[in-house]
Coordinates of C-alpha atoms in Angstrom, one line a residue:
Chain A
X203 CA 29.0 23.7 -19.0
X204 CA 30.5 20.4 -20.0
X205 CA 28.3 17.6 -21.3
X206 CA 28.7 13.8 -20.9
X207 CA 32.4 14.0 -20.0
X208 CA 31.7 15.8 -16.7
X209 CA 32.4 13.6 -13.8
X210 CA 29.3 12.9 -11.6
X211 CA 28.8 14.7 -8.3
X212 CA 29.9 11.6 -6.4
X213 CA 33.3 11.4 -8.1
X214 CA 35.0 13.2 -5.2
X215 CA 33.4 10.9 -2.6
X216 CA 35.9 8.2 -1.5
X217 CA 33.7 5.9 0.6
X218 CA 29.9 5.4 0.8
X219 CA 28.3 3.7 3.8
X220 CA 24.6 3.0 4.0
X221 CA 22.9 2.7 7.4
X222 CA 20.0 0.3 7.3
X223 CA 17.6 -1.6 9.4
X224 CA 14.5 -3.6 8.7
X225 CA 13.0 -2.1 11.9
X226 CA 11.9 1.4 12.6
X227 CA 13.0 3.4 15.6
X228 CA 16.2 1.4 16.4
X229 CA 18.5 4.4 15.9
X230 CA 19.6 4.4 12.3
X231 CA 19.5 8.2 12.2
X232 CA 21.2 8.4 15.6
X233 CA 24.0 6.0 14.5
X234 CA 24.4 7.9 11.1
X235 CA 24.7 11.2 12.9
X236 CA 27.1 10.0 15.6
X237 CA 29.2 8.0 13.2
X238 CA 29.5 11.1 11.0
X239 CA 30.4 13.3 14.0
X240 CA 33.0 10.7 15.2
X241 CA 34.6 10.4 11.7
X242 CA 34.7 14.2 11.5
X243 CA 36.5 14.4 14.9
X244 CA 39.0 11.8 13.5
X245 CA 39.8 14.4 10.9
X246 CA 37.7 13.2 8.0
X247 CA 35.4 15.2 5.7
X248 CA 32.0 13.7 6.0
X249 CA 28.6 14.1 4.2
X250 CA 25.3 12.7 5.3
X251 CA 22.6 11.9 2.8
X252 CA 19.2 11.5 4.5
X253 CA 16.9 9.5 2.2
X254 CA 14.1 9.0 4.7
X255 CA 11.6 11.2 2.8
X256 CA 8.6 10.6 5.2
X257 CA 10.5 11.1 8.5
X258 CA 13.7 13.1 7.9
X259 CA 15.3 13.2 11.3
X260 CA 18.9 14.3 10.6
X261 CA 18.4 18.0 10.3
X262 CA 17.1 18.3 13.8
X263 CA 19.8 16.0 15.2
X264 CA 22.5 18.3 13.8
X265 CA 20.8 21.5 14.7
X266 CA 20.2 22.4 11.1
X267 CA 16.4 22.7 10.9
X268 CA 15.2 25.6 8.8
X269 CA 18.4 25.8 6.8
X270 CA 17.9 26.5 3.1
X271 CA 19.3 24.6 0.1
X272 CA 20.9 26.6 -2.6
X273 CA 21.6 25.9 -6.2
X274 CA 25.1 25.9 -7.6
X275 CA 26.4 25.3 -11.1
X276 CA 26.6 21.6 -10.5
X277 CA 23.2 21.2 -8.9
X278 CA 22.2 21.6 -5.2
X279 CA 24.8 22.7 -2.7
X280 CA 24.5 20.5 0.5
X281 CA 24.0 22.3 3.8
X282 CA 27.4 22.8 5.6
X283 CA 27.2 22.5 9.3
X284 CA 30.5 24.2 10.1
X285 CA 32.7 27.0 8.8
X286 CA 35.4 24.5 7.9
X287 CA 32.9 22.6 5.7
X288 CA 34.0 19.3 7.2
X289 CA 30.5 18.1 7.6
X290 CA 27.6 18.5 5.2
X291 CA 24.0 17.3 4.9
X292 CA 21.2 16.8 2.4
X293 CA 17.7 15.9 3.5
X294 CA 14.1 16.4 2.2
X295 CA 13.7 18.2 5.5
X296 CA 15.4 21.2 3.9
X297 CA 13.0 21.2 0.9
X298 CA 9.7 21.4 2.9
X299 CA 8.0 24.7 3.1
X300 CA 6.7 24.0 6.6
X301 CA 8.4 21.5 9.0
X302 CA 5.1 19.7 9.8
X303 CA 4.3 19.2 6.1
X304 CA 3.8 15.5 5.3
X305 CA 5.6 14.1 2.3
X306 CA 2.7 11.9 1.1
X307 CA 4.3 10.3 -2.0
X308 CA 4.0 7.0 -3.6
X309 CA 7.1 5.0 -4.6
X310 CA 7.8 6.4 -8.1
X311 CA 8.0 10.0 -6.9
X312 CA 10.2 9.0 -3.9
X313 CA 12.5 7.1 -6.3
X314 CA 12.8 10.2 -8.5
X315 CA 13.9 12.4 -5.6
X316 CA 16.4 9.9 -4.3
X317 CA 18.0 9.6 -7.7
X318 CA 18.3 13.4 -7.7
X319 CA 19.8 13.4 -4.3
X320 CA 22.5 11.1 -5.5
X321 CA 23.2 12.7 -8.8
X322 CA 22.4 16.4 -8.3
X323 CA 24.0 17.3 -4.9
X324 CA 27.4 18.8 -5.3
X325 CA 29.1 17.0 -2.5
X326 CA 32.7 17.9 -3.6
X327 CA 35.6 16.1 -1.9
X328 CA 34.4 13.8 0.9
X329 CA 36.2 11.0 2.8
X330 CA 32.8 9.4 3.7
X331 CA 29.2 9.8 2.6
X332 CA 26.9 8.3 5.2
X333 CA 23.5 7.4 3.8
X334 CA 20.7 7.3 6.4
X335 CA 17.6 5.3 5.2
X336 CA 14.1 4.7 6.4
X337 CA 13.0 1.4 7.9
X338 CA 12.2 -1.4 5.4
X339 CA 13.2 -3.0 2.2
X340 CA 11.3 -1.0 -0.4
X341 CA 11.4 1.8 -2.9
X342 CA 13.9 4.1 -1.1
X343 CA 16.3 1.3 -0.5
X344 CA 16.2 0.0 -4.0
X345 CA 16.5 3.5 -5.5
X346 CA 19.4 4.4 -3.3
X347 CA 21.3 1.2 -4.0
X348 CA 20.7 1.4 -7.8
X349 CA 21.8 5.0 -7.9
X350 CA 24.9 4.4 -5.7
X351 CA 26.0 1.1 -7.2
X352 CA 28.2 2.7 -9.9
X353 CA 30.2 4.3 -7.0
X354 CA 30.8 0.9 -5.2
X355 CA 29.6 1.6 -1.7
X356 CA 31.9 0.4 1.1
X357 CA 29.0 -1.4 2.6
X358 CA 26.1 -1.3 5.0
X359 CA 25.9 -0.8 8.8
X360 CA 22.9 -2.6 10.0
X361 CA 21.3 -1.4 13.2
X362 CA 19.1 -3.4 15.6
X363 CA 17.9 -3.2 19.1
X364 CA 18.2 -6.3 21.3
X365 CA 14.6 -7.6 21.3
X366 CA 13.3 -10.4 19.2
X367 CA 10.8 -8.1 17.3
X368 CA 13.7 -6.0 16.0
X369 CA 16.0 -8.9 15.2
X370 CA 13.1 -10.5 13.3
X371 CA 12.9 -7.6 10.9
X372 CA 16.7 -7.1 10.7
X373 CA 17.2 -10.7 9.6
X374 CA 15.1 -9.7 6.5
X375 CA 17.3 -6.6 6.0
X376 CA 20.4 -8.8 5.9
X377 CA 18.7 -10.9 3.2
X378 CA 18.1 -7.7 1.3
X379 CA 21.8 -6.9 1.5
X380 CA 22.7 -10.3 0.3
X381 CA 20.3 -10.2 -2.6
X382 CA 21.3 -6.7 -3.7
X383 CA 25.0 -7.5 -3.4
X384 CA 25.6 -4.9 -0.6
X385 CA 28.4 -6.0 1.7
X386 CA 27.5 -5.9 5.4
X387 CA 30.2 -4.1 7.3
X388 CA 28.6 -5.2 10.6
X389 CA 25.7 -5.1 13.0
X390 CA 25.3 -2.4 15.7
X391 CA 23.0 -3.1 18.6
X392 CA 21.5 0.1 20.0
X393 CA 19.5 0.8 23.1
X394 CA 21.5 -2.0 24.9
X395 CA 20.4 -1.5 28.5
X396 CA 19.8 1.5 30.6
X397 CA 21.7 2.5 33.7
X398 CA 19.4 4.1 36.3
X399 CA 20.9 7.5 37.1
X400 CA 19.6 7.2 40.7
X401 CA 21.0 3.8 41.7
X402 CA 23.2 2.7 38.8
X403 CA 21.3 -0.6 38.3
X404 CA 21.5 -1.6 34.6
X405 CA 18.1 -2.8 33.2
X406 CA 17.7 -4.5 29.8
X407 CA 14.8 -2.3 28.8
X408 CA 14.5 -3.8 25.4
X409 CA 15.6 -7.3 26.3
X410 CA 19.2 -8.4 25.6
X411 CA 21.6 -10.2 23.4
X412 CA 19.7 -10.1 20.1
X413 CA 22.3 -8.0 18.1
X414 CA 25.3 -10.2 18.9
X415 CA 23.3 -13.4 18.2
X416 CA 22.1 -12.0 14.9
X417 CA 25.6 -11.1 13.8
X418 CA 26.8 -14.6 14.6
X419 CA 23.8 -16.2 12.9
X420 CA 24.4 -14.1 9.7
X421 CA 28.2 -14.5 9.8
X422 CA 28.9 -10.7 9.9
X423 CA 31.0 -8.7 12.3
X424 CA 29.4 -7.4 15.5
X425 CA 30.5 -3.8 15.8
X426 CA 29.3 -3.1 19.3
X427 CA 26.4 -2.3 21.7
X428 CA 25.4 1.3 22.4
X429 CA 23.5 1.8 25.7
X430 CA 20.5 4.0 26.2
X431 CA 22.1 7.3 27.3
X432 CA 20.0 10.3 28.4
X433 CA 22.9 12.7 27.4
X434 CA 22.9 11.2 23.9
X435 CA 19.1 11.7 23.7
X436 CA 19.3 15.3 24.7
X437 CA 22.1 16.0 22.3
X438 CA 20.0 14.6 19.4
X439 CA 16.9 16.5 20.6
X440 CA 18.8 19.8 20.8
X441 CA 21.1 19.3 17.8
X442 CA 24.4 19.3 19.7
X443 CA 27.6 17.4 19.0
X444 CA 27.5 14.6 21.5
X445 CA 30.9 13.3 20.6
X446 CA 32.5 16.6 21.4
X447 CA 30.4 17.5 24.5
X448 CA 30.0 14.2 26.4
X449 CA 33.2 12.1 26.2
X450 CA 32.5 10.6 29.6
X451 CA 29.0 9.5 28.8
X452 CA 28.0 5.8 28.6
X453 CA 27.3 5.8 24.8
X454 CA 30.5 7.7 23.9
X455 CA 32.9 4.7 24.2
X456 CA 30.7 2.5 22.1
X457 CA 30.1 5.0 19.3
X458 CA 33.7 6.0 19.0
X459 CA 34.7 2.3 19.0
X460 CA 32.3 1.7 16.1
X461 CA 33.7 4.7 14.2
X462 CA 37.2 3.3 14.7
X463 CA 36.2 -0.1 13.4
X464 CA 34.9 1.7 10.3
X465 CA 38.1 3.6 9.9
X466 CA 40.1 0.3 10.3
X467 CA 37.9 -1.4 7.7
X468 CA 38.3 1.3 5.1
X469 CA 40.8 0.4 2.5
X470 CA 43.5 3.0 1.9
X471 CA 43.0 5.1 -1.2
X472 CA 45.6 6.0 -3.7
X473 CA 46.2 9.7 -3.6
Chain B
X1063 CA 5.3 2.7 -12.8
X1064 CA 9.1 2.9 -12.2
X1065 CA 10.2 6.1 -13.9
X1066 CA 7.9 9.0 -13.3
X1067 CA 8.8 12.6 -14.2
X1068 CA 9.6 14.9 -11.3
X1069 CA 6.6 17.1 -12.2
X1070 CA 4.2 14.3 -12.7
X1071 CA 0.7 15.8 -12.6
X1072 CA -0.7 12.6 -11.1
X1073 CA -2.4 9.7 -12.8
X1074 CA -5.9 10.9 -11.9
X1075 CA -5.4 14.5 -12.8
X1076 CA -7.2 16.1 -15.8
X1077 CA -3.6 16.8 -17.1
X1078 CA -2.6 13.1 -16.9
X1079 CA -0.7 12.2 -20.0
X1080 CA -1.2 15.6 -21.5
X1081 CA 1.1 17.9 -19.5
X1082 CA 4.5 19.1 -20.7
X1083 CA 6.3 17.0 -18.1
X1084 CA 4.5 13.8 -19.4
X1085 CA 6.6 13.8 -22.6
X1086 CA 8.8 10.7 -22.6
X1087 CA 7.1 9.1 -19.5
X1088 CA 6.5 5.4 -20.1
X1089 CA 3.0 5.8 -18.7
X1090 CA 2.0 8.7 -20.9
X1091 CA -0.2 6.7 -23.2
X1092 CA -1.9 5.0 -20.3
X1093 CA -2.6 8.2 -18.5
X1094 CA -3.8 10.0 -21.6
X1095 CA -6.3 7.3 -22.3
X1096 CA -8.0 8.2 -19.0
X1097 CA -7.3 4.9 -17.3
X1098 CA -6.1 6.6 -14.2
X1099 CA -9.3 8.5 -13.8
X1100 CA -11.6 5.5 -13.4
X1101 CA -12.0 4.3 -9.8
X1102 CA -10.5 0.9 -8.9
X1103 CA -13.3 -1.7 -8.9
X1104 CA -11.7 -3.2 -5.8
X1105 CA -13.0 -0.2 -3.8
X1106 CA -16.6 -1.3 -4.3
X1107 CA -15.7 -5.0 -3.7
X1108 CA -14.0 -4.0 -0.4
X1109 CA -17.0 -1.9 0.6
X1110 CA -19.2 -5.0 0.2
X1111 CA -16.7 -7.2 2.1
X1112 CA -16.5 -4.7 4.9
X1113 CA -20.2 -4.7 5.5
X1114 CA -19.7 -7.4 8.1
X1115 CA -17.1 -5.3 9.9
X1116 CA -18.7 -2.8 12.3
X1117 CA -15.7 -0.7 13.3
X1118 CA -12.4 -0.1 11.6
X1119 CA -9.5 1.5 13.5
X1120 CA -6.1 2.3 12.0
X1121 CA -3.0 2.5 14.2
X1122 CA -0.5 4.9 12.7
X1123 CA 2.6 6.9 13.5
X1124 CA 4.9 8.9 11.4
X1125 CA 7.8 7.5 13.4
X1126 CA 9.1 3.9 13.5
X1127 CA 9.7 1.9 16.6
X1128 CA 7.2 3.8 18.9
X1129 CA 5.1 0.8 19.6
X1130 CA 2.3 0.7 16.9
X1131 CA 2.4 -3.1 16.7
X1132 CA 2.7 -3.6 20.4
X1133 CA -0.3 -1.3 20.9
X1134 CA -2.3 -2.9 18.1
X1135 CA -1.7 -6.3 19.6
X1136 CA -2.6 -5.3 23.1
X1137 CA -5.7 -3.4 22.0
X1138 CA -6.9 -6.4 20.0
X1139 CA -6.3 -8.7 23.0
X1140 CA -8.0 -6.3 25.3
X1141 CA -11.1 -6.0 23.2
X1142 CA -11.2 -9.8 22.7
X1143 CA -11.4 -10.3 26.5
X1144 CA -15.1 -10.0 25.9
X1145 CA -15.9 -13.4 24.3
X1146 CA -18.9 -12.0 22.6
X1147 CA -16.9 -9.5 20.7
X1148 CA -15.3 -10.6 17.4
X1149 CA -11.9 -8.9 16.7
X1150 CA -9.7 -8.9 13.6
X1151 CA -6.1 -7.7 13.6
X1152 CA -4.7 -6.8 10.1
X1153 CA -0.9 -6.1 9.8
X1154 CA -0.2 -4.1 6.6
X1155 CA 3.5 -3.6 7.4
X1156 CA 4.6 -5.6 4.4
X1157 CA 8.4 -5.1 4.9
X1158 CA 8.5 -5.5 8.6
X1159 CA 5.5 -7.6 9.8
X1160 CA 5.9 -7.7 13.5
X1161 CA 2.4 -8.9 14.5
X1162 CA 2.9 -12.7 14.1
X1163 CA 5.8 -12.6 16.6
X1164 CA 4.1 -10.3 19.1
X1165 CA 0.9 -12.5 19.0
X1166 CA 2.9 -15.7 19.4
X1167 CA 1.9 -16.9 15.9
X1168 CA 5.2 -17.3 14.2
X1169 CA 5.3 -20.2 11.8
X1170 CA 1.6 -20.2 11.2
X1171 CA 0.4 -20.4 7.6
X1172 CA -2.7 -19.0 5.8
X1173 CA -5.2 -21.3 4.4
X1174 CA -7.5 -20.8 1.4
X1175 CA -11.2 -21.7 1.6
X1176 CA -14.1 -21.3 -0.8
X1177 CA -14.8 -17.9 0.7
X1178 CA -11.3 -16.6 0.6
X1179 CA -8.2 -16.6 2.8
X1180 CA -8.8 -17.7 6.4
X1181 CA -7.2 -15.5 9.1
X1182 CA -5.1 -17.2 11.7
X1183 CA -7.1 -17.4 14.9
X1184 CA -5.2 -16.9 18.1
X1185 CA -8.4 -17.1 20.1
X1186 CA -11.9 -18.1 18.8
X1187 CA -12.8 -14.5 18.7
X1188 CA -9.5 -13.0 17.5
X1189 CA -8.3 -13.5 14.0
X1190 CA -5.0 -12.2 12.6
X1191 CA -3.7 -11.6 9.1
X1192 CA -0.1 -10.6 8.1
X1193 CA 2.3 -11.0 5.2
X1194 CA 4.4 -12.7 7.8
X1195 CA 2.1 -15.8 7.5
X1196 CA 2.9 -15.9 3.7
X1197 CA 6.7 -16.1 4.2
X1198 CA 8.3 -19.5 4.5
X1199 CA 11.4 -18.5 6.5
X1200 CA 12.2 -15.8 9.1
X1201 CA 15.0 -14.6 6.8
X1202 CA 12.7 -14.0 3.8
X1203 CA 12.7 -10.4 2.8
X1204 CA 9.8 -8.7 1.0
X1205 CA 11.7 -6.5 -1.4
X1206 CA 8.7 -4.9 -3.2
X1207 CA 8.1 -1.5 -4.7
X1208 CA 5.0 0.5 -3.9
X1209 CA 2.6 -1.0 -6.5
X1210 CA 3.2 -4.5 -5.4
X1211 CA 2.7 -3.6 -1.8
X1212 CA -0.5 -1.9 -2.7
X1213 CA -1.7 -5.1 -4.4
X1214 CA -1.1 -7.1 -1.3
X1215 CA -3.1 -4.6 0.8
X1216 CA -5.9 -4.8 -1.7
X1217 CA -5.9 -8.6 -1.3
X1218 CA -5.9 -8.4 2.4
X1219 CA -8.9 -6.2 2.4
X1220 CA -10.9 -7.9 -0.4
X1221 CA -9.9 -11.6 -0.1
X1222 CA -9.6 -12.4 3.6
X1223 CA -12.8 -14.0 4.9
X1224 CA -13.1 -12.1 8.2
X1225 CA -16.7 -13.0 8.8
X1226 CA -18.8 -10.9 11.2
X1227 CA -16.3 -8.6 13.0
X1228 CA -17.0 -6.0 15.7
X1229 CA -13.5 -4.3 15.5
X1230 CA -10.9 -4.5 12.7
X1231 CA -7.6 -3.1 13.9
X1232 CA -5.1 -2.2 11.2
X1233 CA -1.5 -2.0 12.2
X1234 CA 0.6 0.1 9.7
X1235 CA 4.3 0.6 9.0
X1236 CA 5.8 4.0 9.9
X1237 CA 5.5 6.8 7.3
X1238 CA 3.0 8.5 5.0
X1239 CA 3.4 6.6 1.8
X1240 CA 2.0 3.8 -0.3
X1241 CA 0.6 1.6 2.4
X1242 CA -1.1 4.5 4.2
X1243 CA -2.5 6.0 1.0
X1244 CA -3.7 2.6 -0.2
X1245 CA -5.5 1.5 3.0
X1246 CA -7.3 4.9 3.2
X1247 CA -8.2 4.7 -0.5
X1248 CA -9.3 1.1 -0.5
X1249 CA -11.4 1.6 2.6
X1250 CA -12.7 5.0 1.4
X1251 CA -16.2 3.7 0.6
X1252 CA -16.3 1.4 3.7
X1253 CA -15.9 4.2 6.3
X1254 CA -13.0 4.1 8.7
X1255 CA -13.9 5.1 12.3
X1256 CA -10.6 6.8 12.8
X1257 CA -6.9 6.6 13.6
X1258 CA -5.0 6.1 16.8
X1259 CA -1.6 7.7 16.5
X1260 CA 1.3 6.4 18.6
X1261 CA 4.2 8.5 19.6
X1262 CA 7.0 8.6 22.2
X1263 CA 7.7 11.7 24.2
X1264 CA 10.8 13.1 22.4
X1265 CA 10.8 15.7 19.7
X1266 CA 12.5 13.4 17.2
X1267 CA 9.2 11.3 17.3
X1268 CA 6.8 14.2 17.6
X1269 CA 8.2 15.9 14.5
X1270 CA 7.2 12.9 12.5
X1271 CA 3.9 12.4 14.3
X1272 CA 2.8 16.0 13.5
X1273 CA 3.3 15.0 9.8
X1274 CA 1.1 12.0 10.4
X1275 CA -1.6 14.2 11.9
X1276 CA -1.4 16.4 8.9
X1277 CA -1.6 13.3 6.6
X1278 CA -4.8 12.3 8.4
X1279 CA -6.3 15.8 7.9
X1280 CA -5.3 15.8 4.2
X1281 CA -7.0 12.5 3.6
X1282 CA -9.9 13.3 5.9
X1283 CA -9.3 10.5 8.3
X1284 CA -10.8 11.2 11.7
X1285 CA -8.2 11.1 14.6
X1286 CA -9.5 9.2 17.6
X1287 CA -6.4 10.4 19.6
X1288 CA -2.8 10.1 20.4
X1289 CA -1.1 7.6 22.7
X1290 CA 2.3 8.5 24.2
X1291 CA 4.2 5.3 24.6
X1292 CA 7.6 4.7 26.5
X1293 CA 6.5 7.5 28.7
X1294 CA 8.9 7.2 31.7
X1295 CA 10.7 4.3 33.1
X1296 CA 10.5 3.0 36.7
X1297 CA 13.7 1.4 37.8
X1298 CA 12.9 -2.2 39.0
X1299 CA 15.5 -1.8 41.8
X1300 CA 15.0 1.6 43.3
X1301 CA 11.6 2.4 41.9
X1302 CA 12.6 5.9 40.9
X1303 CA 11.4 7.3 37.6
X1304 CA 13.7 8.3 34.8
X1305 CA 12.9 9.8 31.4
X1306 CA 14.7 7.7 28.9
X1307 CA 13.1 9.5 26.0
X1308 CA 12.8 13.0 27.5
X1309 CA 9.8 15.2 26.4
X1310 CA 12.2 18.1 25.7
X1311 CA 9.5 20.0 23.7
X1312 CA 6.5 19.2 26.0
X1313 CA 5.8 15.6 24.9
X1314 CA 2.6 14.4 23.4
X1315 CA 0.6 16.6 25.8
X1316 CA 1.7 19.9 24.3
X1317 CA 1.6 18.6 20.8
X1318 CA -2.0 17.5 21.3
X1319 CA -3.0 20.8 22.8
X1320 CA -1.3 22.7 19.9
X1321 CA -2.9 20.5 17.2
X1322 CA -6.3 20.0 19.0
X1323 CA -6.3 16.3 19.1
X1324 CA -7.2 14.2 22.2
X1325 CA -4.4 12.6 24.2
X1326 CA -5.7 9.1 25.0
X1327 CA -3.1 8.2 27.6
X1328 CA 0.5 7.4 28.4
X1329 CA 2.1 4.0 28.6
X1330 CA 5.4 3.6 30.5
X1331 CA 8.4 1.6 29.4
X1332 CA 8.1 -1.9 30.7
X1333 CA 11.0 -4.4 30.2
X1334 CA 8.4 -7.2 30.6
X1335 CA 6.9 -6.3 27.2
X1336 CA 10.0 -7.3 25.4
X1337 CA 10.3 -10.5 27.4
X1338 CA 6.5 -11.3 26.9
X1339 CA 6.8 -10.9 23.2
X1340 CA 9.9 -13.2 23.2
X1341 CA 8.2 -15.9 25.4
X1342 CA 4.8 -15.5 23.7
X1343 CA 3.1 -15.2 27.0
X1344 CA -0.5 -14.2 26.7
X1345 CA -0.9 -11.7 29.5
X1346 CA -1.5 -8.2 28.3
X1347 CA -1.4 -4.7 29.7
X1348 CA -4.6 -3.7 28.0
X1349 CA -6.2 -2.6 31.2
X1350 CA -4.2 0.6 31.1
X1351 CA -4.8 1.2 27.5
X1352 CA -8.6 0.5 27.4
X1353 CA -9.3 2.6 30.4
X1354 CA -7.6 5.5 28.9

């Protein structure tokens, strides 16, 4: 095995995108999952790194619960979700003996695992690595950014919901991005209204307008609003590919448009 | 405490500083000296301080965005409807302090007195404390690692002059990490009545909430029960019900049966809550919550 000259496990990863929010429950994991699926449907090879150690949601959203992680000669092999190996995933969820086991760790131990996730997972060649994070501006975020900094992440997608309570936390996340030198690719507003399946009346369940106002206030692009969509919810619950199965559903247009904006914002790479 | 070996035995373990994995750890000497094994003096100080607090309730969830802060605020307001009851609401979500906004107290500042920090009183009998009151701008981010967050929580419990309190309600961030361990450890000698755990109906929440229930059992924190929030939505136009967050695996009801914890009740999605919080109206929906 080569020593210091061996390139790191991220050397084959062309673009890294972090998905952040100051607020919990706004849809970071949903956006990470759907973005990854949409990019894969656009012909890209995508990896997802789930650094939410206390609440790892991504395995379930992609129907990968219970999968095992194997060692290879360069470290851990990520879990591949398809035969073509076009989408792969690493999450602490795969390392738990029982799915309901709580990861009750303080900061230093979380930092150590996140560093390992960045340096010891053999991602191989990827067009995009999407990094899903827990809510907040603390250990996990600092550890992920420190470990990823040498690989120059493309930037951060910041997710909010429309109401003031979310926007209040997400403003702080934008400050975090500024202070850590992480470029904000844009703001996504999730849970933007619900269309009643009985009468088609659209209700702003979680208030309205906050995402777009926040993007304007912070001088960053507004990437789009994703409505509440029962078909999206079910796909996430059951681990199905929403992008493939529900092209006519309300959230599909918004999510694919956001993915297209990411593709458009990605600089071309030298071969 | 930044770089800790992967197989760290723990600062309070008999192997602290002596194990094979301790070699090279920056804290090795500190651990080997036995410093980690002595209890934090703050625990006794907090026990003394908490003697004037009759009941302590933690509001938890493994999952973010399920309505912990909303529930905590409405519970506090509901209990405070009885003018003879003194209520304290403590927000230990250091990175995402929502309570000031929900309670209509944005922009308020904390004052020091001879007996410690004064909570911000929204009513004569309802005092509130949050890191939000210590920030000078809504854009200020609290970018702190675990140990610094723990220090803040210790100060909130030890240095705030709550006075005589009937109920202390502690709103927490999502997860099972520093903040949760710290509040349980610091209040260990002072007796916590129990935890109310908030969830929403779908499995993506329940899978995190099961972990929170296991956390409570691990740290021997009694569970008062579970509240299922965002349970159904009534269309304001046609009045028909939809499940925006579908209980695909049986919702909180089945989880509570499986894990033998009480289900305290269900709260529907109500667009007015978002508007109320924005407009700082002081009506609350606590009747539903208290009666369950």
